[in-house]
Amino acid sequence: MNPASLPKSPPPEPKDVHVLPGPTDGSAFTGAAMGQGNITEIHDTNPLDVTLPYHMQPRVEKATHDAQLQQFVNSATLSKDRARKRICLEAFGDNYNRMRELGGRIKQHTLDHLDYYLEQFVTNAAAAGAKVHFAETTDEANGICLDIARKCGAKLCVKSKSMVTEEMHLLPKLESIGVETVETDLGEFILQLDKDAPSHIVQPMIHKDRAATARAFTRELHVEYTEDPGKLCQIARNLLRNKYRQADMGICGGNFLIADTGTVVICTNEGNGRLCTSAPRVLVAFVGIEKLVPSLEHLGVLLKLLARSATGQPLTVYNHFMTGPRRPDEHDGPEEMHIILVDNGRVKTLKEETREMLRCIRCGACLNTCPVYRKIGGHAYGSVYSGPIGAILTPMLKGLGNYPDLPHASSLCGACYEACPVKINIPKFLIQLRRDQIKQKITRWPDRLIYRVWAATLRNSLTYRLGGWMQKWMFRLQARGNGSLGRAGSDPYASRGWLSDAPGPVKSWTRERDMPTPPARSFRQWWDEHEKDKKSKEA
């Protein structure tokens, strides 16, 4: 697609977007059945229901000492990251960066004119027979869905994977009014059996293996224990097929909204999205307002980037387009279609300084390439959106003061920026959020004092040298005390020891790794001596 195909006559100048008020037959899968058996497999509470303000250190400590977790996450993310690089190179070659720029421009253009495209989408969706609702908060979105469930007399609901509904904590609300709700994405289904929560945007049960799945199935569904992936899938398939037939209501998310047709697009690899949206008589789609794109032509670019960046596939297996409810001449589809457009902090993020964050198409590429995510997994972030994109989105959606650690959960290596298919400059926003924390005095005053003193020291040559000398002297003295630093006969420029238990503000560093000491002589000293020798030889 040529970038020139973006609308020639731009929509009206962007205005503030105002949100309007607005056993294999399935019998064993019940609330009573859940909770029986080996309770060590079941979480007492949803891992993402955290107390605010959330401090991630305890979960990070636990995760970094969990070898199995790191093995699962490392293996899965590395394979997906390598697949992304390979297939993007094969498909786009030297044009890969141009494709990313084009994808970013399409999303940025839509966000810049979101009010215009929202109105266009609502008009076209309504013309196709869908009922569009706006929800400013979690409570409003859940309230709209519960009203729909009550009016249609829903007793059983099937749901496809949706991060927005995870954000809304929708399932407990539906169950509170007596609507049994079943996750149909296989990963989400297994997590529901364990009362667990997703730890990755695309691969929700990345922290579990097939043995954990086998135990969950045996415990909750009373089936014979097996670790055979094919048999496990067949057990879930048999159970879920019955649920699709019996369900009164289907719930889905939306990967994209097409403004000029009023279409909701969902992309899945299992086909469950198609069944959730077509079999029940009532459909409710939860979609964030940032998912809009102008037209089908622009969608093509993003679909090509989405699948390759997420899983290393040329295209997601099922790309399902829903434009209104079932028509008289159609054999399947819902009789009612509701679309709930969710704000929940997105309008606040739409300000010019942070608008770029909303380009995200939820491919998870930044998680797969992030060295921090690979070490700590998704639950350590304490929110639905984990990894680098979660580290910037969650503080915007939930409040910077509620998640003070997230902007620091990064090495700032820039790998996330290189992987992002729509070129979100995540490292820039991480630094910006850290700066905002200082301005808003969210950072503790001792930390602010230390960093101010450090910054002042670095600005002055004399204090910089004095500070360097003191650090070298203290570290080398301690290294000599622990025996890692020799006294004589070593090269003064290369001679270095190691600290296993550093004092003060660097103590956290040595909790997981050793720290090398500075050499006996600095580079500056080496340079001065080198220049002096050079001049004496020339003379």
Coordinates of C-alpha atoms in Angstrom, one line a residue:
M1 CA 0.0 0.0 0.0
N2 CA 1.3 3.4 -0.9
P3 CA 1.4 5.9 2.0
A4 CA -0.2 8.4 -0.4
S5 CA -3.4 6.4 -0.1
L6 CA -4.0 8.0 3.3
P7 CA -6.9 10.4 3.0
K8 CA -5.9 13.4 0.8
S9 CA -8.4 15.7 2.4
P10 CA -7.6 15.3 6.1
P11 CA -10.4 15.2 8.5
P12 CA -11.1 18.3 10.7
E13 CA -8.3 19.4 13.0
P14 CA -7.9 16.9 15.9
K15 CA -10.0 17.9 18.8
D16 CA -10.3 16.4 22.3
V17 CA -12.1 13.1 22.0
H18 CA -15.0 13.1 24.3
V19 CA -16.4 9.8 25.4
L20 CA -20.1 9.7 25.4
P21 CA -21.9 8.5 28.6
G22 CA -23.0 6.4 28.0
P23 CA -16.3 -34.7 31.9
T24 CA -16.0 -34.3 28.0
D25 CA -19.7 -33.5 27.8
G26 CA -18.9 -30.3 29.6
S27 CA -20.9 -31.1 32.8
A28 CA -17.7 -31.2 34.9
F29 CA -16.7 -27.7 34.0
T30 CA -18.7 -25.8 36.7
G31 CA -17.7 -23.5 39.4
A32 CA -18.2 -26.3 41.9
A33 CA -15.8 -28.6 40.1
M34 CA -13.2 -25.9 40.1
G35 CA -11.3 -26.0 43.3
Q36 CA -11.4 -29.8 43.8
G37 CA -8.4 -31.9 43.6
N38 CA -4.8 -30.7 43.9
I39 CA -5.2 -27.2 45.2
T40 CA -1.5 -26.4 44.9
E41 CA -2.2 -26.0 41.1
I42 CA -4.9 -23.4 41.8
H43 CA -4.3 -19.8 42.6
D44 CA -6.2 -18.4 45.6
T45 CA -6.5 -15.0 43.9
N46 CA -6.0 -13.7 40.4
P47 CA -2.2 -12.9 40.2
L48 CA -3.1 -9.6 38.5
D49 CA -5.4 -8.4 41.4
V50 CA -2.7 -6.5 43.2
T51 CA -2.7 -4.0 46.0
L52 CA -1.9 -0.4 44.8
P53 CA 0.6 1.1 44.8
Y54 CA 2.2 -2.0 43.4
H55 CA 5.8 -2.7 44.1
M56 CA 7.2 -5.5 42.0
Q57 CA 10.4 -6.4 43.9
P58 CA 8.9 -9.4 45.8
R59 CA 7.7 -11.0 42.6
V60 CA 10.9 -10.2 40.8
E61 CA 12.9 -11.9 43.6
K62 CA 10.6 -15.0 43.4
A63 CA 10.8 -15.1 39.6
T64 CA 14.6 -14.8 39.3
H65 CA 14.9 -17.8 41.6
D66 CA 12.4 -19.9 39.6
A67 CA 14.5 -21.8 37.2
Q68 CA 11.5 -23.5 35.6
L69 CA 9.7 -20.3 34.9
Q70 CA 12.8 -18.8 33.3
Q71 CA 13.2 -22.0 31.2
F72 CA 9.7 -21.8 29.9
V73 CA 9.7 -18.1 29.2
N74 CA 13.2 -18.0 27.7
S75 CA 12.5 -20.9 25.4
A76 CA 9.2 -19.6 24.1
T77 CA 10.2 -16.0 23.7
L78 CA 13.5 -16.8 22.0
S79 CA 11.9 -19.0 19.4
K80 CA 9.3 -16.4 18.6
D81 CA 11.9 -13.6 18.4
R82 CA 14.1 -15.6 16.1
A83 CA 11.1 -16.5 13.9
R84 CA 10.1 -12.8 13.7
K85 CA 13.5 -11.8 12.5
R86 CA 13.7 -14.6 10.0
I87 CA 10.3 -14.2 8.4
C88 CA 10.4 -10.4 8.4
L89 CA 13.7 -10.5 6.5
E90 CA 12.3 -13.1 4.1
A91 CA 9.1 -11.1 3.5
F92 CA 10.3 -7.5 3.5
G93 CA 14.0 -7.7 3.0
D94 CA 15.5 -4.2 3.0
N95 CA 12.1 -2.7 3.1
Y96 CA 11.3 -4.0 6.6
N97 CA 12.0 -0.6 8.3
R98 CA 9.8 1.1 5.6
M99 CA 7.0 -1.3 6.4
R100 CA 7.3 -0.5 10.1
E101 CA 7.3 3.2 9.3
L102 CA 4.2 2.8 7.2
G103 CA 2.4 0.8 9.9
G104 CA 3.4 3.5 12.5
R105 CA 2.2 6.3 10.2
I106 CA -1.2 4.6 9.6
K107 CA -1.8 4.2 13.3
Q108 CA -0.5 7.7 14.2
H109 CA -2.7 9.3 11.5
T110 CA -5.7 7.5 12.9
L111 CA -4.9 8.6 16.5
D112 CA -4.3 12.2 15.4
H113 CA -7.8 12.2 13.9
L114 CA -9.5 9.8 16.3
D115 CA -12.6 11.9 16.9
Y116 CA -13.3 11.9 13.1
Y117 CA -12.7 8.1 12.7
L118 CA -14.7 7.3 15.8
E119 CA -17.7 9.1 14.4
Q120 CA -17.3 7.4 11.1
F121 CA -17.0 4.0 12.7
V122 CA -20.1 4.5 14.9
T123 CA -22.2 5.7 11.9
N124 CA -21.2 2.8 9.7
A125 CA -21.5 0.1 12.5
A126 CA -25.0 1.4 13.4
A127 CA -26.0 1.4 9.7
A128 CA -25.0 -2.3 9.6
G129 CA -27.2 -3.0 12.5
A130 CA -24.7 -3.1 15.4
K131 CA -25.4 -1.2 18.7
V132 CA -22.4 0.8 19.7
H133 CA -21.9 1.8 23.4
F134 CA -19.2 4.0 24.9
A135 CA -17.7 3.3 28.3
E136 CA -15.4 5.7 30.0
T137 CA -14.5 3.4 32.9
T138 CA -14.2 -0.3 33.8
D139 CA -17.4 -0.1 35.8
E140 CA -19.3 1.4 32.9
A141 CA -18.1 -1.2 30.5
N142 CA -19.0 -4.1 32.8
G143 CA -22.3 -2.5 33.6
I144 CA -23.3 -2.3 29.9
C145 CA -22.3 -5.9 29.4
L146 CA -24.3 -7.1 32.5
D147 CA -27.4 -5.2 31.3
I148 CA -27.1 -6.9 27.9
A149 CA -26.7 -10.3 29.6
R150 CA -29.8 -9.7 31.8
K151 CA -32.0 -8.5 29.0
C152 CA -31.2 -11.5 26.8
G153 CA -31.5 -13.9 29.7
A154 CA -28.1 -15.3 29.3
K155 CA -27.0 -18.3 31.3
L156 CA -24.0 -19.5 29.4
C157 CA -21.4 -17.3 27.7
V158 CA -18.5 -18.3 25.5
K159 CA -15.6 -15.9 25.3
S160 CA -12.6 -15.6 23.0
K161 CA -9.3 -14.1 24.1
S162 CA -9.5 -10.4 24.8
M163 CA -7.0 -8.3 26.8
V164 CA -9.5 -5.5 27.2
T165 CA -11.9 -7.9 29.1
E166 CA -8.9 -9.0 31.2
E167 CA -8.4 -5.3 31.9
M168 CA -12.1 -5.0 32.9
H169 CA -12.1 -8.1 35.2
L170 CA -15.3 -9.1 33.4
L171 CA -15.6 -12.8 34.2
P172 CA -16.2 -12.4 37.9
K173 CA -18.8 -9.8 37.2
L174 CA -20.7 -12.1 34.8
E175 CA -20.5 -15.0 37.2
S176 CA -21.8 -12.8 40.0
I177 CA -25.2 -12.5 38.1
G178 CA -25.3 -16.3 37.4
V179 CA -23.8 -16.3 33.9
E180 CA -21.4 -19.2 33.5
T181 CA -18.6 -17.9 31.3
V182 CA -16.1 -20.1 29.5
E183 CA -12.8 -19.0 28.0
T184 CA -12.4 -20.7 24.6
D185 CA -8.8 -19.8 23.7
L186 CA -6.9 -23.0 24.7
G187 CA -4.3 -21.1 26.8
E188 CA -7.0 -19.0 28.5
F189 CA -9.1 -22.1 29.1
I190 CA -6.3 -23.8 30.9
L191 CA -5.6 -20.6 33.0
Q192 CA -9.3 -20.5 33.9
L193 CA -9.1 -24.0 35.2
D194 CA -6.2 -23.0 37.4
K195 CA -7.7 -19.6 38.4
D196 CA -4.6 -18.2 36.9
A197 CA -4.0 -15.1 34.7
P198 CA -2.3 -14.4 31.4
S199 CA 1.4 -13.6 31.6
H200 CA 1.9 -12.7 27.9
I201 CA -0.2 -10.7 25.5
V202 CA -0.1 -13.3 22.7
Q203 CA 0.9 -16.5 24.6
P204 CA -1.1 -16.3 27.8
M205 CA 0.1 -19.5 29.4
I206 CA 3.7 -19.1 28.5
H207 CA 4.6 -19.8 32.1
K208 CA 3.1 -23.3 32.0
D209 CA 3.9 -26.5 30.2
R210 CA 1.8 -29.5 29.0
A211 CA 2.4 -31.4 32.3
A212 CA 0.6 -28.5 34.1
T213 CA -2.1 -28.7 31.5
A214 CA -2.5 -32.5 32.0
R215 CA -2.8 -32.0 35.8
A216 CA -5.4 -29.3 35.4
F217 CA -7.5 -31.4 33.0
T218 CA -7.3 -34.5 35.2
R219 CA -8.1 -32.5 38.3
E220 CA -10.9 -30.3 36.9
L221 CA -12.4 -32.3 34.0
H222 CA -11.9 -35.8 35.5
V223 CA -10.2 -37.2 32.4
E224 CA -7.4 -39.7 32.1
Y225 CA -3.9 -38.2 32.6
T226 CA -2.1 -37.6 29.4
E227 CA 0.7 -35.3 28.3
D228 CA 0.0 -35.9 24.6
P229 CA -0.7 -32.5 23.0
G230 CA -3.0 -33.9 20.5
K231 CA -5.1 -35.7 23.1
L232 CA -5.2 -32.7 25.4
C233 CA -6.4 -30.5 22.5
Q234 CA -9.1 -33.1 21.6
I235 CA -10.4 -33.1 25.2
A236 CA -10.7 -29.3 25.2
R237 CA -12.2 -29.4 21.7
N238 CA -15.0 -31.9 22.7
L239 CA -15.9 -29.9 25.8
L240 CA -15.9 -26.5 24.1
R241 CA -17.9 -27.6 21.1
N242 CA -20.8 -28.4 23.4
K243 CA -20.4 -25.0 25.1
Y244 CA -20.6 -23.2 21.7
R245 CA -23.8 -25.0 20.9
Q246 CA -25.4 -24.2 24.3
A247 CA -24.2 -20.6 24.8
D248 CA -26.7 -17.7 24.8
M249 CA -24.1 -15.0 24.5
G250 CA -20.6 -14.6 23.0
I251 CA -17.9 -12.2 24.0
C252 CA -14.9 -11.2 22.0
G253 CA -12.3 -8.5 21.7
G254 CA -11.1 -6.8 18.5
N255 CA -7.7 -6.5 16.9
F256 CA -8.9 -3.7 14.7
L257 CA -11.9 -1.5 13.9
I258 CA -12.4 -0.4 10.3
A259 CA -13.8 3.1 10.3
D260 CA -15.2 3.3 6.8
T261 CA -17.2 0.0 7.0
G262 CA -18.0 -0.3 10.8
T263 CA -16.3 -3.7 10.9
V264 CA -14.7 -5.4 13.9
V265 CA -11.7 -7.6 13.0
I266 CA -10.5 -10.4 15.3
C267 CA -7.4 -12.5 14.5
T268 CA -7.0 -16.0 16.1
N269 CA -5.1 -19.1 15.4
E270 CA -7.6 -21.6 16.8
G271 CA -10.8 -20.6 15.2
N272 CA -12.5 -20.1 18.5
G273 CA -13.1 -16.4 17.7
R274 CA -15.3 -17.4 14.8
L275 CA -17.4 -19.8 16.9
C276 CA -17.8 -17.4 19.8
T277 CA -19.0 -14.6 17.5
S278 CA -21.2 -16.7 15.2
A279 CA -22.9 -19.5 17.2
P280 CA -24.6 -17.5 20.1
R281 CA -27.6 -15.4 19.4
V282 CA -26.1 -12.3 21.2
L283 CA -22.5 -11.0 20.6
V284 CA -20.7 -8.4 22.7
A285 CA -17.4 -7.1 21.4
F286 CA -15.1 -5.2 23.8
V287 CA -12.6 -3.0 22.0
G288 CA -10.3 -0.1 23.0
I289 CA -10.9 3.1 21.1
E290 CA -7.3 3.1 19.9
K291 CA -7.9 0.0 17.6
L292 CA -9.3 2.1 14.8
V293 CA -7.8 2.2 11.3
P294 CA -9.3 4.2 8.4
S295 CA -10.0 1.4 5.8
L296 CA -9.5 -2.2 4.7
E297 CA -6.6 -1.0 2.5
H298 CA -4.7 0.2 5.6
L299 CA -5.7 -3.0 7.5
G300 CA -3.7 -5.1 5.0
V301 CA -0.4 -3.5 6.1
L302 CA -1.1 -4.1 9.8
L303 CA -2.2 -7.7 9.3
K304 CA 1.1 -8.4 7.5
L305 CA 3.0 -6.9 10.4
L306 CA 0.9 -8.4 13.2
A307 CA 1.3 -12.1 12.5
R308 CA 4.9 -11.9 11.5
S309 CA 5.8 -9.9 14.6
A310 CA 3.7 -12.0 17.0
T311 CA 4.3 -15.6 16.1
G312 CA 6.5 -15.6 12.9
Q313 CA 3.6 -16.6 10.7
P314 CA 2.9 -15.0 7.3
L315 CA -0.7 -14.4 8.4
T316 CA -2.9 -15.3 11.4
V317 CA -4.8 -18.5 10.6
Y318 CA -8.3 -17.0 11.1
N319 CA -9.0 -13.3 10.3
H320 CA -12.7 -12.8 11.1
F321 CA -14.5 -9.7 9.9
M322 CA -17.9 -8.8 11.6
T323 CA -20.0 -6.0 10.1
G324 CA -23.3 -6.0 12.0
P325 CA -25.5 -8.9 13.1
R326 CA -26.7 -11.8 10.9
R327 CA -28.6 -10.8 7.8
P328 CA -31.9 -12.5 6.7
D329 CA -30.1 -14.5 3.9
E330 CA -27.2 -15.6 6.1
H331 CA -27.1 -19.0 7.9
D332 CA -25.1 -18.1 10.9
G333 CA -24.1 -15.1 13.0
P334 CA -25.6 -13.3 16.0
E335 CA -29.1 -11.9 16.1
E336 CA -27.8 -9.0 18.1
M337 CA -24.4 -7.4 17.9
H338 CA -23.1 -4.9 20.6
I339 CA -19.8 -3.1 20.4
I340 CA -18.5 -1.5 23.6
L341 CA -15.8 1.1 22.9
V342 CA -13.6 1.4 25.9
D343 CA -11.7 4.4 27.1
N344 CA -10.4 3.5 30.6
G345 CA -7.5 5.9 30.5
R346 CA -6.9 5.9 26.7
V347 CA -8.2 9.5 26.2
K348 CA -5.8 10.7 28.8
T349 CA -3.0 9.0 27.0
L350 CA -4.1 10.5 23.7
K351 CA -2.4 13.8 24.6
E352 CA 0.3 14.7 22.1
E353 CA 3.3 13.8 24.4
T354 CA 2.1 10.2 24.9
R355 CA -0.2 9.5 21.9
E356 CA 2.4 7.3 20.2
M357 CA 2.0 4.7 22.9
L358 CA -1.5 3.9 21.6
R359 CA -0.2 2.7 18.3
C360 CA 0.4 -0.7 19.9
I361 CA -1.2 -3.6 17.9
R362 CA -0.6 -6.1 20.8
C363 CA 1.8 -8.4 18.8
G364 CA 4.0 -9.0 21.9
A365 CA 7.2 -8.7 19.9
C366 CA 8.7 -6.3 22.5
L367 CA 8.1 -8.9 25.2
N368 CA 9.8 -11.7 23.2
T369 CA 12.9 -9.6 22.7
C370 CA 13.1 -8.0 26.2
P371 CA 15.9 -9.4 28.5
V372 CA 14.0 -8.2 31.6
Y373 CA 10.8 -9.9 30.6
R374 CA 12.6 -13.2 29.9
K375 CA 14.0 -13.1 33.5
I376 CA 10.9 -12.2 35.4
G377 CA 7.9 -13.3 33.3
G378 CA 4.6 -11.5 33.0
H379 CA 3.0 -11.7 36.4
A380 CA 5.9 -9.7 38.0
Y381 CA 4.5 -6.6 36.2
G382 CA 1.3 -6.9 38.2
S383 CA -0.9 -5.8 35.3
V384 CA -2.6 -7.2 32.2
Y385 CA -0.1 -5.6 29.9
S386 CA 3.4 -6.8 30.7
G387 CA 6.8 -6.4 29.2
P388 CA 8.2 -3.1 27.7
I389 CA 4.8 -2.0 26.3
G390 CA 3.2 -2.7 29.7
A391 CA 5.8 -0.7 31.5
I392 CA 4.7 2.4 29.7
L393 CA 1.0 1.7 29.1
T394 CA 0.0 0.6 32.5
P395 CA 1.3 3.7 34.3
M396 CA -0.7 5.8 31.8
L397 CA -3.9 3.7 32.1
K398 CA -3.7 3.1 35.9
G399 CA -1.7 6.0 37.2
L400 CA 2.0 6.5 37.5
G401 CA 1.9 6.6 41.3
N402 CA 0.1 3.2 41.3
Y403 CA 2.9 1.5 39.4
P404 CA 6.1 3.4 40.3
D405 CA 8.5 0.5 39.5
L406 CA 7.4 -0.2 36.0
P407 CA 9.3 2.6 34.2
H408 CA 12.5 1.1 35.8
A409 CA 11.8 -2.4 34.7
S410 CA 14.0 -2.1 31.7
S411 CA 17.7 -2.1 30.8
L412 CA 17.0 0.6 28.1
C413 CA 18.9 -1.6 25.6
G414 CA 16.5 -0.5 22.8
A415 CA 15.6 -4.0 21.6
C416 CA 11.9 -3.3 22.1
Y417 CA 12.1 -0.3 19.8
E418 CA 13.9 -2.4 17.1
A419 CA 11.2 -5.1 17.3
C420 CA 8.1 -2.9 17.4
P421 CA 6.3 -3.2 14.1
V422 CA 4.8 0.3 14.4
K423 CA 7.9 1.9 15.7
I424 CA 6.8 3.0 19.2
N425 CA 9.9 4.5 20.8
I426 CA 9.5 2.7 24.1
P427 CA 12.9 3.6 25.7
K428 CA 12.1 7.3 25.1
F429 CA 8.8 6.9 27.0
L430 CA 10.4 5.0 29.8
I431 CA 12.8 7.9 30.4
Q432 CA 10.0 10.4 30.1
L433 CA 8.0 8.5 32.8
R434 CA 11.0 8.4 35.1
R435 CA 11.3 12.2 34.6
D436 CA 7.6 12.6 35.4
Q437 CA 8.1 10.6 38.6
I438 CA 10.7 13.1 39.8
K439 CA 8.5 16.1 38.8
Q440 CA 5.5 14.6 40.6
K441 CA 7.7 13.7 43.6
I442 CA 6.6 10.0 43.3
T443 CA 10.2 8.9 43.6
R444 CA 11.3 8.8 47.3
W445 CA 13.2 11.8 48.5
P446 CA 16.4 9.9 49.4
D447 CA 16.5 8.6 45.8
R448 CA 15.9 12.0 44.4
L449 CA 18.7 13.4 46.6
I450 CA 21.2 10.7 45.6
Y451 CA 20.5 11.3 41.9
R452 CA 20.8 15.0 42.2
V453 CA 24.1 14.7 44.0
W454 CA 25.3 12.2 41.4
A455 CA 24.2 14.5 38.5
A456 CA 25.9 17.5 40.1
T457 CA 29.1 15.4 40.5
L458 CA 29.1 14.4 36.8
R459 CA 28.7 18.0 35.6
N460 CA 32.0 19.2 37.2
S461 CA 35.4 17.8 36.1
L462 CA 36.9 18.1 39.6
T463 CA 34.1 16.4 41.5
Y464 CA 33.8 13.8 38.7
R465 CA 37.5 12.8 39.2
L466 CA 37.3 12.9 42.9
G467 CA 34.2 10.7 42.9
G468 CA 35.8 8.3 40.6
W469 CA 38.9 8.1 42.7
M470 CA 36.9 7.5 45.9
Q471 CA 34.8 4.8 44.2
K472 CA 37.9 3.0 42.9
W473 CA 39.6 3.2 46.3
M474 CA 36.6 1.8 48.2
F475 CA 35.8 -1.0 45.8
R476 CA 39.4 -2.1 45.4
L477 CA 39.9 -2.1 49.1
Q478 CA 36.9 -4.3 49.6
A479 CA 38.0 -6.6 46.8
R480 CA 41.4 -6.9 48.3
G481 CA 39.7 -7.9 51.6
N482 CA 37.8 -10.7 50.0
G483 CA 40.9 -12.0 48.2
S484 CA 39.7 -11.4 44.6
L485 CA 42.4 -8.7 44.0
G486 CA 46.1 -9.4 43.9
R487 CA 48.6 -7.1 45.6
A488 CA 51.6 -7.3 43.3
G489 CA 52.9 -8.5 40.0
S490 CA 49.7 -7.6 38.2
D491 CA 49.1 -5.1 35.3
P492 CA 47.8 -1.9 37.0
Y493 CA 45.6 -1.2 33.9
A494 CA 44.0 -4.6 33.8
S495 CA 44.2 -5.7 37.4
R496 CA 40.6 -6.0 38.6
G497 CA 38.8 -7.8 41.5
W498 CA 35.2 -8.6 42.1
L499 CA 32.7 -7.6 44.6
S500 CA 30.0 -10.1 45.7
D501 CA 28.4 -7.9 48.3
A502 CA 28.8 -4.2 47.4
P503 CA 27.6 -1.6 50.0
G504 CA 25.1 1.2 49.7
P505 CA 23.1 1.9 46.6
V506 CA 24.9 -0.8 44.5
K507 CA 23.9 -3.5 46.9
S508 CA 21.0 -4.6 44.7
W509 CA 23.4 -5.1 41.8
T510 CA 25.5 -7.6 43.6
R511 CA 22.4 -9.5 44.9
E512 CA 22.3 -11.4 41.6
R513 CA 25.8 -10.9 40.1
D514 CA 29.3 -9.9 40.9
M515 CA 30.6 -6.4 40.2
P516 CA 34.1 -5.8 38.8
T517 CA 36.2 -3.1 40.4
P518 CA 37.8 -0.3 38.4
P519 CA 41.4 -1.0 37.4
A520 CA 44.3 0.4 39.4
R521 CA 44.8 3.2 36.9
S522 CA 42.1 4.8 34.9
F523 CA 42.0 5.3 31.1
R524 CA 42.7 9.0 31.7
Q525 CA 45.9 8.2 33.6
W526 CA 46.9 5.7 30.9
W527 CA 46.3 8.3 28.2
D528 CA 48.3 11.0 30.0
E529 CA 51.2 8.6 30.5
H530 CA 51.0 7.4 26.9
E531 CA 51.1 11.0 25.6
K532 CA 54.0 11.8 27.9
D533 CA 56.0 8.8 26.6
K534 CA 55.2 9.6 23.0
K535 CA 56.5 13.2 23.4
S536 CA 59.6 12.1 25.2
K537 CA 60.4 9.6 22.3
E538 CA 59.8 12.3 19.7
A539 CA 62.1 14.7 21.5

